[in-house]
C-alpha positions as YAML, in Angstrom:
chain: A
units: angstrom
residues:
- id: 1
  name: UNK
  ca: [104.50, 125.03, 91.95]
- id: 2
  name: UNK
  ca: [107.35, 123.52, 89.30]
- id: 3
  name: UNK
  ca: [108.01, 120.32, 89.66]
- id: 4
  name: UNK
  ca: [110.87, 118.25, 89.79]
- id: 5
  name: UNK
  ca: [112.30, 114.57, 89.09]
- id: 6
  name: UNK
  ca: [110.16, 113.08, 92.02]
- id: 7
  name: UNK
  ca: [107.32, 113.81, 89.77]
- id: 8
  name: UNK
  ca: [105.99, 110.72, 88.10]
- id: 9
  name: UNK
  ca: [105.90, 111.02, 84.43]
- id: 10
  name: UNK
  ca: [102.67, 112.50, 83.18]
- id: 11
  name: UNK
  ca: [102.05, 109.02, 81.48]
- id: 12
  name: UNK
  ca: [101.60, 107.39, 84.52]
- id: 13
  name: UNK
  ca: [100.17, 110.09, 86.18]
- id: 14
  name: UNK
  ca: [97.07, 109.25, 84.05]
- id: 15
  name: UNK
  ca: [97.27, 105.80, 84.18]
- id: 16
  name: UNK
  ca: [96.92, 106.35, 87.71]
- id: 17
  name: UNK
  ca: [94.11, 108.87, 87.06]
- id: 18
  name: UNK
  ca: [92.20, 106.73, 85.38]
- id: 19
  name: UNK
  ca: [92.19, 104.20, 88.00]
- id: 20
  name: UNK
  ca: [91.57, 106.21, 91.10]
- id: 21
  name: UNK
  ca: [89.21, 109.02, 92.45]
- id: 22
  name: UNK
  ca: [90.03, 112.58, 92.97]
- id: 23
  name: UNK
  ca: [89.69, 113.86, 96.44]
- id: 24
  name: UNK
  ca: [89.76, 117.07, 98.25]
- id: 25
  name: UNK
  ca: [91.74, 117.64, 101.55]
- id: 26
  name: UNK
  ca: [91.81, 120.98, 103.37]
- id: 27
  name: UNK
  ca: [95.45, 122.00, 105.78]
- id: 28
  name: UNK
  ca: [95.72, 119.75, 108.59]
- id: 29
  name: UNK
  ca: [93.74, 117.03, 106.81]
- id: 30
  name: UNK
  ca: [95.13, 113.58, 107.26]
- id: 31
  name: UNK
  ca: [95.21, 111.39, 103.99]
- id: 32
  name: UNK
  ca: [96.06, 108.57, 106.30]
- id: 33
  name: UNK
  ca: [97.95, 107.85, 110.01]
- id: 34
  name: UNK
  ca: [100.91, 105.74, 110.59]
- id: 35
  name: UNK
  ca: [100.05, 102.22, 111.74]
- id: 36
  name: UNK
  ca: [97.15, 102.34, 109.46]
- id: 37
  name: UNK
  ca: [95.90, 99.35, 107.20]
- id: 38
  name: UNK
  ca: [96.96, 100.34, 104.01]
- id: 39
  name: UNK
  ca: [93.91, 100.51, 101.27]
- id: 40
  name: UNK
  ca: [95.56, 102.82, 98.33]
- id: 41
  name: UNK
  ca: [98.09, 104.97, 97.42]
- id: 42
  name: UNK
  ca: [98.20, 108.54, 97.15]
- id: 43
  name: UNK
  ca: [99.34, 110.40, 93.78]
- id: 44
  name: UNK
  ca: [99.57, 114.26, 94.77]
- id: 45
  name: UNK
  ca: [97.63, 116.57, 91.92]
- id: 46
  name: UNK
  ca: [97.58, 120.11, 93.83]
- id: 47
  name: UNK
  ca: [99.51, 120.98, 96.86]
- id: 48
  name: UNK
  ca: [102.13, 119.79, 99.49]
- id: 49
  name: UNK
  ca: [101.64, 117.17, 102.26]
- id: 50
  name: UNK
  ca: [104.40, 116.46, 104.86]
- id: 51
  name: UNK
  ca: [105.32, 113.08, 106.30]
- id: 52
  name: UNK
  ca: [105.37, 112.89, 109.95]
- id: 53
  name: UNK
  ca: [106.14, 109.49, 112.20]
- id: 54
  name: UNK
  ca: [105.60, 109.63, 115.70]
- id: 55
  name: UNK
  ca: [108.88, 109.56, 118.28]
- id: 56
  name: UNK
  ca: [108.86, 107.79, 121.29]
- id: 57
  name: UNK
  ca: [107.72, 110.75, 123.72]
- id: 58
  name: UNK
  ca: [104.48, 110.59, 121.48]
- id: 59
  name: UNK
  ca: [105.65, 114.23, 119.42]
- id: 60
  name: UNK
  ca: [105.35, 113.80, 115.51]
- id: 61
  name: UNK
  ca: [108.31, 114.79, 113.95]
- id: 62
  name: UNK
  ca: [108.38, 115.84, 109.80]
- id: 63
  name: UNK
  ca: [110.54, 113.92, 107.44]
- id: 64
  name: UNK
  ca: [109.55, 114.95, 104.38]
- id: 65
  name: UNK
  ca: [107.68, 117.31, 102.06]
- id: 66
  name: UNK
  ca: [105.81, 115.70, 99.22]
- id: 67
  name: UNK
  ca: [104.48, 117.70, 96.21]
- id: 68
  name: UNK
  ca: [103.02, 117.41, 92.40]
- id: 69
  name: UNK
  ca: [103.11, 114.19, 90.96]
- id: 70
  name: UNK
  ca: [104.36, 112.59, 93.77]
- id: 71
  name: UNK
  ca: [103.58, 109.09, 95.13]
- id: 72
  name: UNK
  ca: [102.75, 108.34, 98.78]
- id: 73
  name: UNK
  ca: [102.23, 104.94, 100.42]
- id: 74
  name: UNK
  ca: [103.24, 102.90, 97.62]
- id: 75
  name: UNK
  ca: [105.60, 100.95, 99.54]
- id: 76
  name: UNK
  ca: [102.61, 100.15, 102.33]
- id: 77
  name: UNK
  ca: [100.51, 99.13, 99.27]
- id: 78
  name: UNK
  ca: [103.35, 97.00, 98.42]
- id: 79
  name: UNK
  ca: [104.62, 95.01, 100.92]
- id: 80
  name: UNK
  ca: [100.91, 95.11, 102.78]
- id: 81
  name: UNK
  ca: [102.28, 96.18, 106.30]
- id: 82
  name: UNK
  ca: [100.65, 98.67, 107.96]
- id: 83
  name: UNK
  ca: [101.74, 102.69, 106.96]
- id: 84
  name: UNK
  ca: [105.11, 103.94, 108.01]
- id: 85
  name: UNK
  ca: [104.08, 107.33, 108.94]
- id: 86
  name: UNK
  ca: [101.80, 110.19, 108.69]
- id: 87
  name: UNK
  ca: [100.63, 112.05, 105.65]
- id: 88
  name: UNK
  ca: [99.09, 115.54, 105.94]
- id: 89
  name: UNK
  ca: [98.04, 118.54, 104.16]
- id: 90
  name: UNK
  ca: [100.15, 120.99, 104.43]
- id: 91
  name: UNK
  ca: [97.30, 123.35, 102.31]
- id: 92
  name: UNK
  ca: [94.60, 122.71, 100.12]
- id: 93
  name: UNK
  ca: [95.28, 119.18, 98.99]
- id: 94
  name: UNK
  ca: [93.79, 117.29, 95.61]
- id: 95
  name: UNK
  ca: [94.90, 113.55, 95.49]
- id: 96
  name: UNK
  ca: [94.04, 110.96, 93.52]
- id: 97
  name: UNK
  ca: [93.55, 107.50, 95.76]
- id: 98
  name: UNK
  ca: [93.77, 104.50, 93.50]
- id: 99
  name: UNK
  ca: [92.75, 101.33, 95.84]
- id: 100
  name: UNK
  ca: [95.37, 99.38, 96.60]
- id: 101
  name: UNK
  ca: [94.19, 95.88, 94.81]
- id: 102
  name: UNK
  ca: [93.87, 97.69, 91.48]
- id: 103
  name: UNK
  ca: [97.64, 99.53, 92.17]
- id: 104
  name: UNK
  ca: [99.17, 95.85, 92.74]
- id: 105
  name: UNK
  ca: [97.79, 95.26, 89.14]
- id: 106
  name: UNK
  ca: [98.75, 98.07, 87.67]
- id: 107
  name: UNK
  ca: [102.70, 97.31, 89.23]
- id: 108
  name: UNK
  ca: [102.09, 93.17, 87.54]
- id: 109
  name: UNK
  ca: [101.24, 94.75, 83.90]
- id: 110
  name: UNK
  ca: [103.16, 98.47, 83.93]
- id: 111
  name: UNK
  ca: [106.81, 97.81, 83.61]
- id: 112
  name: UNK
  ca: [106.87, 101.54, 83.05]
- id: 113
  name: UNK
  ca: [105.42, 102.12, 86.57]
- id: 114
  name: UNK
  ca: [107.33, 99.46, 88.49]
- id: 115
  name: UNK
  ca: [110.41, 101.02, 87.21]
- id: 116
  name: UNK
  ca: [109.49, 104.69, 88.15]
- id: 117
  name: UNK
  ca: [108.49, 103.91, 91.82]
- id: 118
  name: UNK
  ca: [111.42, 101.82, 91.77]
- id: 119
  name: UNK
  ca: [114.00, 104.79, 90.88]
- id: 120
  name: UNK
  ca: [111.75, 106.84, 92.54]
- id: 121
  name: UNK
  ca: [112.31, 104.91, 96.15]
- id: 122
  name: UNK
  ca: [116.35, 104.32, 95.24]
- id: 123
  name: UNK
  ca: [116.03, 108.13, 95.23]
- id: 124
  name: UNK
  ca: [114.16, 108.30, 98.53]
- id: 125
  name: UNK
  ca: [116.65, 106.10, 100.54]
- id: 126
  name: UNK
  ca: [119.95, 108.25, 98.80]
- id: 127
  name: UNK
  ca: [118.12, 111.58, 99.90]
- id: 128
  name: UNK
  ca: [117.62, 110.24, 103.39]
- id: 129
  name: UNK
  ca: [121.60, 109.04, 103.69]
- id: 130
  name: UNK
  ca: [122.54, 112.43, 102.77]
- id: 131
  name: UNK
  ca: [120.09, 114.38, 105.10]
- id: 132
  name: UNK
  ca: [121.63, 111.99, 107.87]
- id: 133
  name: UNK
  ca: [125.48, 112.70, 106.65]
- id: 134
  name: UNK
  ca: [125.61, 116.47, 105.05]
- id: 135
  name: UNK
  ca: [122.74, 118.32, 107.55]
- id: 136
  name: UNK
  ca: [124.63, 116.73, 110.81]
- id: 137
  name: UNK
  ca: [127.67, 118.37, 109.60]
- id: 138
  name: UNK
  ca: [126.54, 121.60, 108.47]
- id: 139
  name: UNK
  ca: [126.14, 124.67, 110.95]
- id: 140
  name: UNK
  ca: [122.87, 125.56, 111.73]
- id: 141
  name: UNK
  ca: [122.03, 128.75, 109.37]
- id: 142
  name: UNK
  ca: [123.23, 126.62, 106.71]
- id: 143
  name: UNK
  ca: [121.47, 123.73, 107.23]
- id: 144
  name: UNK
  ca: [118.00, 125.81, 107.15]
- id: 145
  name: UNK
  ca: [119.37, 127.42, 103.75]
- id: 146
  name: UNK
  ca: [119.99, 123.67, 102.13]
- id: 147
  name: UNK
  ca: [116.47, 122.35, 103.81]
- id: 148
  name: UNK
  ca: [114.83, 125.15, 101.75]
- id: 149
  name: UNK
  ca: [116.99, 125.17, 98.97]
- id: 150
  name: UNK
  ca: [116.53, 121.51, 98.53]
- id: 151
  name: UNK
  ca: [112.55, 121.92, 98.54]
- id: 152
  name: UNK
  ca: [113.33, 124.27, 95.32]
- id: 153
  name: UNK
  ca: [114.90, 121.70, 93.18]
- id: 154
  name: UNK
  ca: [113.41, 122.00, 89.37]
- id: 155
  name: UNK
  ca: [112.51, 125.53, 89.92]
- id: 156
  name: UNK
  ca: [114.69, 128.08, 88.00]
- id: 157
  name: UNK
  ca: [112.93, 130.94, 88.93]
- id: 158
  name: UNK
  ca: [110.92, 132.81, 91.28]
- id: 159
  name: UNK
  ca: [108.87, 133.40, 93.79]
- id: 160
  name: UNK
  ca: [108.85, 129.64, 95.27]
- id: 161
  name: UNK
  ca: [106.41, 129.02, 98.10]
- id: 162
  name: UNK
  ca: [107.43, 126.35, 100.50]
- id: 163
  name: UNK
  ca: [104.60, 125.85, 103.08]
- id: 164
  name: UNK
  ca: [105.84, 125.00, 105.79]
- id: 165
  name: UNK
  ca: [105.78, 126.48, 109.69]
- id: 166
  name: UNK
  ca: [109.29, 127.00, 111.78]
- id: 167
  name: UNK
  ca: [108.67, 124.48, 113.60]
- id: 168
  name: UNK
  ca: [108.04, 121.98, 110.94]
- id: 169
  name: UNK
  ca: [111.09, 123.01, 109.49]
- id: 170
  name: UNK
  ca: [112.82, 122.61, 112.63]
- id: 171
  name: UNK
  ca: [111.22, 119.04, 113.53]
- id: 172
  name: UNK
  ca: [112.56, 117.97, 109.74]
- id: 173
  name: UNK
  ca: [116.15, 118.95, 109.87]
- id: 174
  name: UNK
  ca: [116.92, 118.20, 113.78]
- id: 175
  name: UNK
  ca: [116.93, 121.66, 115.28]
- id: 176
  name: UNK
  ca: [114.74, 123.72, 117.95]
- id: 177
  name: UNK
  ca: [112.27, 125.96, 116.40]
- id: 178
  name: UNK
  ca: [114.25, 129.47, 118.07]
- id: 179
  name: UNK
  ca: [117.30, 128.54, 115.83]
- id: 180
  name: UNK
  ca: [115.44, 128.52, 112.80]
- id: 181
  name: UNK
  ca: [113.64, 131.70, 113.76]
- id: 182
  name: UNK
  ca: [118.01, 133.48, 113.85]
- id: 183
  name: UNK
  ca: [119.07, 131.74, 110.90]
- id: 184
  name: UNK
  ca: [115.46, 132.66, 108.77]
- id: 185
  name: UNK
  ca: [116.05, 135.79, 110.18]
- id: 186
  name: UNK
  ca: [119.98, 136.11, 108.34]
- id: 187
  name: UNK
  ca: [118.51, 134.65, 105.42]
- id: 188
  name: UNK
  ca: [116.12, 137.24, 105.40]
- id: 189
  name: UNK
  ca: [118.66, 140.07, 105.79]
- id: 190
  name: UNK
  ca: [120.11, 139.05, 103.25]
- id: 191
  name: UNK
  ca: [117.37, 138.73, 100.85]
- id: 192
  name: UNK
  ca: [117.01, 135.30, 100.38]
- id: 193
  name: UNK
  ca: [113.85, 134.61, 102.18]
- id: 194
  name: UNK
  ca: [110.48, 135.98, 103.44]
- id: 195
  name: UNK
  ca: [108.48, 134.81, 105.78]
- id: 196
  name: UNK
  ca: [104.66, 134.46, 106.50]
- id: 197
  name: UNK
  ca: [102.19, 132.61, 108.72]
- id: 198
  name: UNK
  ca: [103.01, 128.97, 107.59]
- id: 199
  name: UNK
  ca: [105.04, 129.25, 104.86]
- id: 200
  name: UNK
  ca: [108.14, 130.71, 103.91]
- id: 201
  name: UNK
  ca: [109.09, 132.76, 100.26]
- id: 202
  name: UNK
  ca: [112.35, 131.77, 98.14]
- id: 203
  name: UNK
  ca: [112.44, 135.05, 96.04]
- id: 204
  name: UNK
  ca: [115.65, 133.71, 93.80]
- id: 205
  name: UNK
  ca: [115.95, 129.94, 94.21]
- id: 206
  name: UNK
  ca: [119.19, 129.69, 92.46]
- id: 207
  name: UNK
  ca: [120.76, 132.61, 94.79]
- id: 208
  name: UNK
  ca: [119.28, 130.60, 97.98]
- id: 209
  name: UNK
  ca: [121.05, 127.36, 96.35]
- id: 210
  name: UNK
  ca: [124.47, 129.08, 95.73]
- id: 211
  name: UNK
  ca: [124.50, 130.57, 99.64]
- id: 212
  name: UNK
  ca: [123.47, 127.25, 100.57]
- id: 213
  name: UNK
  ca: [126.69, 125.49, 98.69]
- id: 214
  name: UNK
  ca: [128.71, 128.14, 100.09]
...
């Protein structure tokens, strides 16, 4: 999977590396649950996790798709309140878990990393104002094409696998699982997507980003 500028630089990928242990998670593992204690943070090595929090009719709803080089829980393992929301494998999973006293040192002596999780959260927060502002607008066929197209950002070419179900995708973007099925069903009409049991195919990723901006 290519990678884009969520990744942390490989620098402090092994700075983090060096710190932590490599684990093993297989789909529908949980690396932690919201409300937990927080005890490390998560850098993602192989694989995609999604981020779920729990709504108040006790359904999990996903908010976002995490990936390669990527950082999860750092803000728990910051501010020491309990974990915002739920990470799971979406597939076969390899993290690194670097314990969360030996992270706080690595943020007091790695101006580097502070800065990087900094612009990395700025980033986070900007992403989530536009989801809220741009998806609420669009129409529904287009908002599946930018939720997919935006999970291909940094790849130039193809095949991209997103793995993901329907109704993941739905739960993410705000929509009922049947009106993803129509509009993945246009996209794939017209080429721009295939779809298999949990996870969907961006053949082009540019020509899914340029129907998506249309």
């Amino acid at each position: 999977m290519a990678e884009d500028d969520r990744a942390l630089p490989q620098q402090l990928r092994d700075v983090l590396r060096r710190s932590g242990r490599r684990l093993g998670y297989d789909r529908g593992d949980a690396l932690f649950m919201e409300g937990d204690h927080p005890r490390h943070v998560v850098l993602i090595e192989h694989g995609q996790v999604k981020i779920e929090r729990a709504t108040s009719d006790g359904s999990a709803v996903t908010i976002a798709v995490r990936g390669p080089g990527e950082l999860v829980g750092e803000l728990a393992c910051i501010d020491g309140r309990g974990r915002s929301a739920t990470v799971v494998a979406l597939g076969p999973v390899v993290a690194v878990l670097v314990p969360l006293s030996r992270f706080r040192e690595l943020l007091n002596t790695n101006a580097p990393l502070v800065y990087a999780v900094l612009i990395r959260t700025v980033s986070r927060i900007r992403e989530s104002d536009r989801w809220r502002v741009e998806y609420g607008a669009l129409a529904t066929g287009r908002r599946v094409a930018r939720a997919l197209a935006d999970r291909t950002l940094g790849s130039a070419e193809g095949p991209y696998v997103i793995r993901t179900t329907q109704q993941e995708l739905g739960d993410a973007i705000g929509i009922s699982r049947e009106s993803v099925v129509r509009a993945l069903r246009v996209l794939h009409e017209s080429g721009l997507v295939q779809t298999r049991r949990g996870s969907i195919v961006v053949p082009d990723p540019p020509a899914l980003r340029e129907w998506a901006d249309g």
